[in-house]
Short mmCIF file of C-alpha atoms in Angstrom, two decimals:
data_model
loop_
_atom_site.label_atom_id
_atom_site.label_comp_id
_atom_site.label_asym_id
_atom_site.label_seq_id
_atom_site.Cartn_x
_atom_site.Cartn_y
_atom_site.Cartn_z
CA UNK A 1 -1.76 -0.20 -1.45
CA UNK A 2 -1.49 -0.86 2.55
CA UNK A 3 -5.20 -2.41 1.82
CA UNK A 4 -3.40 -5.36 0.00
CA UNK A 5 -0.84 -5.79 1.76
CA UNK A 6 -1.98 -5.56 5.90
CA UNK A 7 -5.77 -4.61 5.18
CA UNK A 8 -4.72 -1.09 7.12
CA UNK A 9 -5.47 2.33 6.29
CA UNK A 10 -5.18 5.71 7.96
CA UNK A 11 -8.74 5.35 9.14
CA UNK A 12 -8.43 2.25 10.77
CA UNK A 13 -4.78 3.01 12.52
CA UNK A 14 -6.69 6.03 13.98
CA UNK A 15 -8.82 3.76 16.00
CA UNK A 16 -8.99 4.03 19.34
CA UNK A 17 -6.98 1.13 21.26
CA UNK A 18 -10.55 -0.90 22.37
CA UNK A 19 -12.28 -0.06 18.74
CA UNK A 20 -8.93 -1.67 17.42
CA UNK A 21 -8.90 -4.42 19.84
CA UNK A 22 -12.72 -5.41 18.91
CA UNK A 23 -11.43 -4.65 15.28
CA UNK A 24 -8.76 -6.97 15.43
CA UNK A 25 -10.86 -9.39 17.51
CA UNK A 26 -13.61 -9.87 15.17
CA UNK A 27 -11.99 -8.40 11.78
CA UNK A 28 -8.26 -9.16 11.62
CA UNK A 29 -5.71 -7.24 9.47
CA UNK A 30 -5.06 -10.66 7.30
CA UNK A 31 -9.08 -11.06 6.97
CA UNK A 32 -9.08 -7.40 5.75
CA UNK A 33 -5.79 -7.47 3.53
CA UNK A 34 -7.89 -10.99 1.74
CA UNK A 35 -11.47 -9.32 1.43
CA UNK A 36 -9.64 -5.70 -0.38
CA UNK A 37 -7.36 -8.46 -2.49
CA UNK A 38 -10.53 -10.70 -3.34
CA UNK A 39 -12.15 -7.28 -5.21
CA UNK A 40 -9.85 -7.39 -8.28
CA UNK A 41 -10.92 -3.99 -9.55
CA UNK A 42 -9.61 -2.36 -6.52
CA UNK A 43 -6.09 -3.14 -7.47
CA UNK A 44 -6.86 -0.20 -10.56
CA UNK A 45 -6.66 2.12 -7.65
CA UNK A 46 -2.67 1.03 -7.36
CA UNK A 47 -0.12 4.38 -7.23
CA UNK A 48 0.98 3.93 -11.31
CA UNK A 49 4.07 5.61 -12.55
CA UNK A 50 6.97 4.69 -10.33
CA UNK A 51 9.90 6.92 -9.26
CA UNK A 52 8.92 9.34 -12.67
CA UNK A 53 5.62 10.13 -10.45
CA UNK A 54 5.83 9.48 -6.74
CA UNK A 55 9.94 10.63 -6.21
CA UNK A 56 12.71 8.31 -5.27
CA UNK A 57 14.90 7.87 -2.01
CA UNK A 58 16.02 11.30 -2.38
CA UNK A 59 13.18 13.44 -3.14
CA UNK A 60 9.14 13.58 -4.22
CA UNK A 61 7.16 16.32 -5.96
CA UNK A 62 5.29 17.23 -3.56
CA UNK A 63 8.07 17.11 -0.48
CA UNK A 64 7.48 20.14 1.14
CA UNK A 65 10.17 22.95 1.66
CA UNK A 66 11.92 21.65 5.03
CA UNK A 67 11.06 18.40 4.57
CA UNK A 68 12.97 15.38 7.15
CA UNK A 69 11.89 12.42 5.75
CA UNK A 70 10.92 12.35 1.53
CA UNK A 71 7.79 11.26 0.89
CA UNK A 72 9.75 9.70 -2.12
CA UNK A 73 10.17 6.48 0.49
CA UNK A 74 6.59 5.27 0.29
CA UNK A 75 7.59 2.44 2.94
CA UNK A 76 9.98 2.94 5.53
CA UNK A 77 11.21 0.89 8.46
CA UNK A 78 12.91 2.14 11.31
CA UNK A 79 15.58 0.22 14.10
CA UNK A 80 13.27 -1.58 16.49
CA UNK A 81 13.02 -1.62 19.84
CA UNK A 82 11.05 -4.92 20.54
CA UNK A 83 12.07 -4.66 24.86
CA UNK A 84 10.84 -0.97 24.85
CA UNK A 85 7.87 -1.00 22.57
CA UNK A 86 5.51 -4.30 22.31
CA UNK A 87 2.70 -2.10 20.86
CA UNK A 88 4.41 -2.08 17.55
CA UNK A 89 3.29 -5.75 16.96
CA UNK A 90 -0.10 -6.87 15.99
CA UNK A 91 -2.59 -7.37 18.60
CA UNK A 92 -2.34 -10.60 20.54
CA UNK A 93 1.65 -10.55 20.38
CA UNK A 94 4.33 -9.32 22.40
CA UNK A 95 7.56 -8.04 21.32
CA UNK A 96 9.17 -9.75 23.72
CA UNK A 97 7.78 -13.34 23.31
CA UNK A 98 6.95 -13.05 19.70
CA UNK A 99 10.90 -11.45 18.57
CA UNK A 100 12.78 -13.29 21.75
CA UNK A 101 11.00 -16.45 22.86
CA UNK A 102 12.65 -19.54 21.57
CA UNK A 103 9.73 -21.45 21.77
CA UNK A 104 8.65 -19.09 18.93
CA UNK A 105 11.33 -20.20 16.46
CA UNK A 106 11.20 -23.83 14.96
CA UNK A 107 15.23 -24.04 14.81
CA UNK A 108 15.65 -23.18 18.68
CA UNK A 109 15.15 -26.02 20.98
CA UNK A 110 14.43 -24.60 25.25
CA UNK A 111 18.01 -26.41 26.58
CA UNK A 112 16.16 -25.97 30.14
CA UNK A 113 12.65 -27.35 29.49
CA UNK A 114 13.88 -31.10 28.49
CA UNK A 115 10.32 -32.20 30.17
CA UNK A 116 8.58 -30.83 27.29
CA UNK A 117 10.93 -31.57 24.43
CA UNK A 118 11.05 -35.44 25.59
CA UNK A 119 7.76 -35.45 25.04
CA UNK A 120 7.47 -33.65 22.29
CA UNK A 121 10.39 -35.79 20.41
CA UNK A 122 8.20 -39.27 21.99
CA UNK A 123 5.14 -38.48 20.38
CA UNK A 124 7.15 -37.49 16.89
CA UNK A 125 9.42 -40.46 16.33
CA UNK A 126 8.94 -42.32 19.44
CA UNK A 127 12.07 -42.02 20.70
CA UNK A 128 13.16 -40.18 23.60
CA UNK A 129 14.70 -36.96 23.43
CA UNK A 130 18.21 -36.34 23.57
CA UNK A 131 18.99 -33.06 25.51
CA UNK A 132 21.58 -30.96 23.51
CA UNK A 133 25.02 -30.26 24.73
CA UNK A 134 25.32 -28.21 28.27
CA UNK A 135 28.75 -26.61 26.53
CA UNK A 136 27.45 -25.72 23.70
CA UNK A 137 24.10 -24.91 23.69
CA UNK A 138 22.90 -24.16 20.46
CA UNK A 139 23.19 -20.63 19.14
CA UNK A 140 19.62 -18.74 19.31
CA UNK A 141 18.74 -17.02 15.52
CA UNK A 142 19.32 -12.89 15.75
CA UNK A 143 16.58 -11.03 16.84
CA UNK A 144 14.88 -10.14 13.30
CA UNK A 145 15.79 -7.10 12.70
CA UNK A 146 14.87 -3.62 9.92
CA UNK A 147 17.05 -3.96 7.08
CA UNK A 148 18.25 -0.54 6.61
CA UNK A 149 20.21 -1.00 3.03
CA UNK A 150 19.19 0.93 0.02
CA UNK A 151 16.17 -0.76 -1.58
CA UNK A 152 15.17 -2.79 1.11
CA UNK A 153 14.42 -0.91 3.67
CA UNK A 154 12.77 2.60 2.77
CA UNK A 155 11.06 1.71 -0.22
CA UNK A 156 10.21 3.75 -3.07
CA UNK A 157 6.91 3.41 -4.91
CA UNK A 158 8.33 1.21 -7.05
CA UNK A 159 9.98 -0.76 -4.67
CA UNK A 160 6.81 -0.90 -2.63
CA UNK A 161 5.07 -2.40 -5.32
CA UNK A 162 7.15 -5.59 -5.94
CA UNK A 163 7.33 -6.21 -2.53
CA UNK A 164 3.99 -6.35 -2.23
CA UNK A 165 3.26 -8.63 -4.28
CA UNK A 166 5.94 -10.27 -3.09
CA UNK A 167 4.15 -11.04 -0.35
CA UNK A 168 0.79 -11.61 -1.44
CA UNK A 169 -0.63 -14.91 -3.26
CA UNK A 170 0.54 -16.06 -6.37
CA UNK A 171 -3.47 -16.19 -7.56
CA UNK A 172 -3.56 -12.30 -6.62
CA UNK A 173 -0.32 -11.72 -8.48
CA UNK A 174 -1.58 -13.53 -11.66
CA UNK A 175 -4.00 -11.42 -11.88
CA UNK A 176 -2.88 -7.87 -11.29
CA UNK A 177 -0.42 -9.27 -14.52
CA UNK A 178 -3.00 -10.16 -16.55
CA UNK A 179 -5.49 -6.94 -16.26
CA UNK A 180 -3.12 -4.20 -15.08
CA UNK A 181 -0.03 -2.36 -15.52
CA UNK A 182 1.45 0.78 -13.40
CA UNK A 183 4.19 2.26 -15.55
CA UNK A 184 4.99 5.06 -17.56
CA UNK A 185 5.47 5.02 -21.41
CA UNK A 186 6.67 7.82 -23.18
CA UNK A 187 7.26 6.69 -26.24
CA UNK A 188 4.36 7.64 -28.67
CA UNK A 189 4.40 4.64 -30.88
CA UNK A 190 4.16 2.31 -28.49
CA UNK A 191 1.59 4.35 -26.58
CA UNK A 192 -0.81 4.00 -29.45
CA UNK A 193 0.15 0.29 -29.62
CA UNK A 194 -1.15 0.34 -26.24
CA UNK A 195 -4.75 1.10 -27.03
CA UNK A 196 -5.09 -2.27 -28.13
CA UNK A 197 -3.07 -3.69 -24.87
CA UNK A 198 -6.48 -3.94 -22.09
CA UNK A 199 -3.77 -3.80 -19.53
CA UNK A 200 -2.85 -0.65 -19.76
CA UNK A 201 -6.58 0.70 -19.91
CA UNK A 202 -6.89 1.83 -16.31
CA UNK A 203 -3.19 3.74 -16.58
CA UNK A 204 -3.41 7.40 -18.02
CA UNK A 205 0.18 7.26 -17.98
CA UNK A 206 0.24 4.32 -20.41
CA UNK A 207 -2.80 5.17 -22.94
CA UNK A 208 -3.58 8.08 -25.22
CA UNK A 209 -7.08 10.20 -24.98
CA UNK A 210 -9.50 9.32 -27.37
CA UNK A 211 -8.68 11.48 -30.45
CA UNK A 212 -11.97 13.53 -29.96
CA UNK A 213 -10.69 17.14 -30.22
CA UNK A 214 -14.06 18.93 -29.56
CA UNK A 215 -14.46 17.30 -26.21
CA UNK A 216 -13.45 18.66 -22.85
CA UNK A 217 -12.33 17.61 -19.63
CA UNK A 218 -12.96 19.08 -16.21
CA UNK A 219 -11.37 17.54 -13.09
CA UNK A 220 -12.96 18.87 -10.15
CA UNK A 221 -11.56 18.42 -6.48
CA UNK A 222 -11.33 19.23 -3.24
CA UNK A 223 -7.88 19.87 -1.31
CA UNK A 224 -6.71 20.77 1.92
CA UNK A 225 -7.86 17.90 4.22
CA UNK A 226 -4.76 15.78 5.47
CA UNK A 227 -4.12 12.71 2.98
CA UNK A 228 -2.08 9.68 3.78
CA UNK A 229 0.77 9.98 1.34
CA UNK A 230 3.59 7.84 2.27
CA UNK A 231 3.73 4.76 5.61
CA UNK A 232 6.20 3.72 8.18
CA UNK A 233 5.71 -0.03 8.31
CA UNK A 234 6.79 -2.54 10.72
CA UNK A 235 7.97 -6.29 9.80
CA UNK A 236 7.25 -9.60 12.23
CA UNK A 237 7.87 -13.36 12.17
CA UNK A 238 7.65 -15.16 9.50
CA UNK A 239 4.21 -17.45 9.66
CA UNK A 240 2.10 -20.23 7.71
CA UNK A 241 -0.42 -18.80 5.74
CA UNK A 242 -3.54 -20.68 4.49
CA UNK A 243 -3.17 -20.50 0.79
CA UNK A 244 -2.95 -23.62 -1.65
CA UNK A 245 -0.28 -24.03 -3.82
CA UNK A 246 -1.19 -23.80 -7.71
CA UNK A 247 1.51 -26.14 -9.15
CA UNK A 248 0.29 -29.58 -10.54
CA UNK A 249 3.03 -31.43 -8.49
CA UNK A 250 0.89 -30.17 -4.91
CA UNK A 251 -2.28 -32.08 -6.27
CA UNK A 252 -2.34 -35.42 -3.63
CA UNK A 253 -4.20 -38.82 -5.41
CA UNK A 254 -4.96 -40.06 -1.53
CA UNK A 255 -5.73 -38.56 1.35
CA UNK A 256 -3.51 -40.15 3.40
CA UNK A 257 -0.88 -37.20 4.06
CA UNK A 258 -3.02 -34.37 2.24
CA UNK A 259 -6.23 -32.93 3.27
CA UNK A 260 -9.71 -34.07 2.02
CA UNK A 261 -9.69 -31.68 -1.04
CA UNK A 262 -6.61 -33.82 -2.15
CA UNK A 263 -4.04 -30.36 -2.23
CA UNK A 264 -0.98 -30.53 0.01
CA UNK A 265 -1.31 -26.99 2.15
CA UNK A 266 2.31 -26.35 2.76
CA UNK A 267 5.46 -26.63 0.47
CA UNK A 268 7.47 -30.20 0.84
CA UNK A 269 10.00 -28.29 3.00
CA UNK A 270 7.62 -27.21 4.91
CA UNK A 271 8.45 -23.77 5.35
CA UNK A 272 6.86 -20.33 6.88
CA UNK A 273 7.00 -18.44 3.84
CA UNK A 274 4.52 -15.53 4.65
CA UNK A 275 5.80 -12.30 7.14
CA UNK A 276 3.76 -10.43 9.05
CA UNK A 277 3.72 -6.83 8.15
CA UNK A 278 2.12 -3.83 9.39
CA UNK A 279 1.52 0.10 9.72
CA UNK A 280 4.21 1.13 12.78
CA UNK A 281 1.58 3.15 14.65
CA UNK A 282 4.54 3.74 17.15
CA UNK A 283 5.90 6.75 14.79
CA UNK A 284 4.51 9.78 15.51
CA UNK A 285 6.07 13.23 14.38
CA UNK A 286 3.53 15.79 14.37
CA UNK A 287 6.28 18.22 14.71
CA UNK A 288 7.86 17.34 11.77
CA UNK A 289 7.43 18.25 8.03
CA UNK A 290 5.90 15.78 6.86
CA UNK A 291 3.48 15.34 9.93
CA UNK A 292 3.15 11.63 10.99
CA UNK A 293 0.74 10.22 12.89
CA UNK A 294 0.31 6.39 14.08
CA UNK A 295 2.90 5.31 11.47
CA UNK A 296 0.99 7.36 8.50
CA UNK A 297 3.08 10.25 6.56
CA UNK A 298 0.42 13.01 5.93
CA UNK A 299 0.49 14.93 2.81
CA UNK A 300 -2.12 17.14 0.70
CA UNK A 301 -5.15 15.64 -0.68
CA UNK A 302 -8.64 15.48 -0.30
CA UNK A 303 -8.37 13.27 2.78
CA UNK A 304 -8.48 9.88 0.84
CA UNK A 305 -6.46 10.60 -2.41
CA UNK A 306 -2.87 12.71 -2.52
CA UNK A 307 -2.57 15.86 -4.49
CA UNK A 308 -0.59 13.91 -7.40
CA UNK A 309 -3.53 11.98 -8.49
CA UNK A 310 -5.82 14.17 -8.24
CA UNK A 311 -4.54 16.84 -10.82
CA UNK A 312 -0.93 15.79 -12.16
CA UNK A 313 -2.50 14.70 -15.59
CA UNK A 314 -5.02 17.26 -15.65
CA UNK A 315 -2.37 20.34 -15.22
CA UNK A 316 0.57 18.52 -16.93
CA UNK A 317 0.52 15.43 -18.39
CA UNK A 318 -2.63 15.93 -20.91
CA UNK A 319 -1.52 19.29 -21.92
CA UNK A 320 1.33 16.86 -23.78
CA UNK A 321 0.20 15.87 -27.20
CA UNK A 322 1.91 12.50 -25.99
CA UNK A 323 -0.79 11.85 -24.07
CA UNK A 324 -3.44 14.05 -25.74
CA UNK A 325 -3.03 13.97 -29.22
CA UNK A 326 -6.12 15.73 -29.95
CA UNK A 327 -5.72 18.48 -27.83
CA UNK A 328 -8.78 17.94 -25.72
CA UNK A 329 -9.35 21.17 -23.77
CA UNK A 330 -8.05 20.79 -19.56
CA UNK A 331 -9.83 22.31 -17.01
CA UNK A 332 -8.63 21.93 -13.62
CA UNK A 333 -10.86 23.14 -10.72
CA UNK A 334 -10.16 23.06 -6.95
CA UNK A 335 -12.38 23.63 -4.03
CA UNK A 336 -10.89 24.52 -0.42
CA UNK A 337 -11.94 21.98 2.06
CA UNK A 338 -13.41 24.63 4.52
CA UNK A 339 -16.29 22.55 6.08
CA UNK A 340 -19.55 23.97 8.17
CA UNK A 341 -18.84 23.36 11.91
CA UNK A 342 -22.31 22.48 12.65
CA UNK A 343 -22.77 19.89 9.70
CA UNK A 344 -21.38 16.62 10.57
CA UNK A 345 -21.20 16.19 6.59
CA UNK A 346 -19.03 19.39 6.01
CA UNK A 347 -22.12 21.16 4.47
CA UNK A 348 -22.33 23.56 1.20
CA UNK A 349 -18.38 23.99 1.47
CA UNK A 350 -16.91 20.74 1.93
CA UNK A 351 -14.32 19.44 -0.29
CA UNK A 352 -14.11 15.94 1.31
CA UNK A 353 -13.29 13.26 -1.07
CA UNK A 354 -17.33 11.62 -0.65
CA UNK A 355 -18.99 14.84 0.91
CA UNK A 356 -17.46 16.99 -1.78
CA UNK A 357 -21.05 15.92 -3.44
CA UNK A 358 -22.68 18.59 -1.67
CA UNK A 359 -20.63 21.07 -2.02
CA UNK A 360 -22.62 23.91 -3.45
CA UNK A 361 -19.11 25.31 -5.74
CA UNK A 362 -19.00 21.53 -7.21
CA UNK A 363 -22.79 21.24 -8.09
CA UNK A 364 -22.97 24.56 -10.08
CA UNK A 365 -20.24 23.35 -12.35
CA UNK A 366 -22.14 20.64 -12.92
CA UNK A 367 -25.04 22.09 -13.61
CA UNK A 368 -23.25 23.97 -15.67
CA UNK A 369 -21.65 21.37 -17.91
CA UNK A 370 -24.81 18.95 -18.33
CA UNK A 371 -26.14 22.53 -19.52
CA UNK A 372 -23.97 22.92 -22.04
CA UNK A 373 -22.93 26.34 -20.44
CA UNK A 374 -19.51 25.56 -19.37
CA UNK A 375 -17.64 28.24 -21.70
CA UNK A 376 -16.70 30.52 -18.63
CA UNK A 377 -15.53 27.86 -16.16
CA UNK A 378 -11.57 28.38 -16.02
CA UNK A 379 -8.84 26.90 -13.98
CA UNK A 380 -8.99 27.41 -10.37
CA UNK A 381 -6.45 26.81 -8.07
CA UNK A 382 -6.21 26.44 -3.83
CA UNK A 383 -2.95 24.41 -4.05
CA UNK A 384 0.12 24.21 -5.67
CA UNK A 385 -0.47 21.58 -7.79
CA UNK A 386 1.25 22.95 -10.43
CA UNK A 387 4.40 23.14 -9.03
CA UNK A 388 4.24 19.50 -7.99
CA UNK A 389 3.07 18.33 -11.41
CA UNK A 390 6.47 20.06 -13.06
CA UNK A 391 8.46 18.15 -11.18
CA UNK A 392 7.51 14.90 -12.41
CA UNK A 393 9.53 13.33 -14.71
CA UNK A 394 7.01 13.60 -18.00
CA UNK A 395 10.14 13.08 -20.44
#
């Protein structure tokens, strides 16, 4: 989900500051956050089940005994410090000029640089620039600051979701409406209503199995490799961004004040409408449960997808006839990440998320299963999965 919104990851916070710089240089967190939001079939990859899944402001399933900070907030902002910590900002901004400078903020006129505004005001009306008042000079905006109030600042799942989107295009929007959907139903009528609905295709949480009842399933997986689970995320000016608008009244019949394609780029008021927004790399806790690193809340996984999706369906939620009305037969099988030091690709006992194909454990299963031999392959557990899973809120 941080793909969408600030084209950041754990992988690419990790970076070392001149990879990042070059990174940023050449490959800029908005170019990123537009490429990941231009492949619509990533956005089936979106957390789905809200609160019921991924906890609330209180607690998740799979907080940790002693945990500080719930992984239930799957955004969450902290006080800043813009003086004490430029870093926080994206590259080619300081906290100091890009929070504090006046120049910065289209409502603040520089009362001591009257040289510049003259000018400035010449060249705009053509008339010469009135200095404002040496009394009263006028009153700077605040220094933008967290908000901290329930909802708004540490954000849920839920809550994560809308504001993304509330800050992505309208075209992207559109179409995560039209092909997706990332709730929970648990009403069984209108969960077979839903095999009809395409939208709710990609959400196990929203669509029955297939009423098959001789088939099986086997979800295979690797755990204990830290997995971003939950961010700490930073906010910044608010900025032009470079999308059209998609109303009929921004089409232009002359070129005169719009650009050649005819479409006005900004809205008739004229306003910055898009904020910057980005992983706090500043936050680092590794002594804290749970560890964070460069703004990044680790939790259990595979080291690309958390615990919960790997095996909350597979140990829970298809062992309900709400969601498996056939009974299709669950088998849930995890491999310890324990790779070979002297492989760079984890070797035969590797549970990565991609190198997990070699694993030796993974590829006798499936040998197993394509030969039809797959009677003694039980559950297996390294994790504790099935603690987490009864935790969720299934009913």
């Amino acid at each position: 989900m941080t793909a969408f919104l600030s084209g950041e990851m754990k992988d690419t916070v990790e970076v070392n500051p001149a990879g990042s710089y070059v990174l940023e240089k050449f490959f800029s967190r908005k170019d990123r956050a537009k490429l990941f939001r231009s492949w619509a079939g990533g956005a089936s990859m979106w957390v789905k089940g809200g609160e019921a899944v991924w906890g609330n402001a209180t607690h998740a399933p799979d907080d940790l005994e002693g945990t500080s900070h719930t992984h239930g907030h799957f955004f969450s902002f902290r006080a800043p410090t813009p003086e004490s910590e430029p870093s926080s900002l994206p590259a080619g901004h300081s906290a100091t000029t890009s929070l504090n400078n006046p120049q910065n903020h289209p409502t603040m006129a520089p009362v001591d640089d009257e040289a510049a505004e003259r000018a400035k005001s010449k060249e705009r009306s053509g008339k010469d620039y009135e200095p404002p008042s040496r009394v009263n000079p006028p009153t700077p905006p605040p220094v933008p600051a967290v908000e901290t109030s329930p909802g708004v600042g540490n954000l849920t799942a839920e809550e994560a979701g809308n504001w993304i989107l509330q800050h992505t295009p309208y075209s992207w929007q559109k179409m995560i409406a039209t092909n997706y959907s990332y709730g929970i139903e648990r009403d069984e009528e209108v969960l077979k209503r839903n095999n009809q609905d395409h939208t709710k295709w990609t959400n196990p949480l929203e669509i029955q199995l297939p009423n098959a009842p001789s088939m099986k399933i086997f979800c295979l997986h690797g755990h204990g490799k830290e997995t971003e689970r939950s961010y700490w995320y930073a906010r910044g000016e608010y900025e032009y961004d470079d999308m059209l608008a998609d109303s009929v009244q921004a089409v232009c019949y002359n070129t005169t004040e719009c650009d050649t394609r005819g479409v006005t780029p900004r809205s008739p008021l004229d306003l910055p409408t898009s904020r910057q927004n980005w992983i706090d790399v500043l936050v680092t806790r590794e002594n804290e449960v749970p560890k964070v690193r460069n703004g990044v809340k680790i939790g259990e996984g595979d080291g690309t997808v958390a615990s919960l999706s790997l095996g909350a369906m597979c140990v829970e939620g298809w062992k309900r006839k709400r969601w498996n009305p056939a009974g299709i037969k669950t088998v849930t099988y995890e491999m310890a990440h324990r790779p070979e030091a002297m492989d760079i690709r984890g070797g035969a006992t590797t549970a990565d998320h991609i190198d997990i194909l070699g694993s030796s454990a993974l590829n006798e299963i499936l040998l197993k299963v394509a030969a039809g031999d797959s009677d003694d392959i039980e559950d297996h557990f390294v994790s504790d999965i099935r603690k987490y899973a009864q935790k969720i809120q299934w009913d």
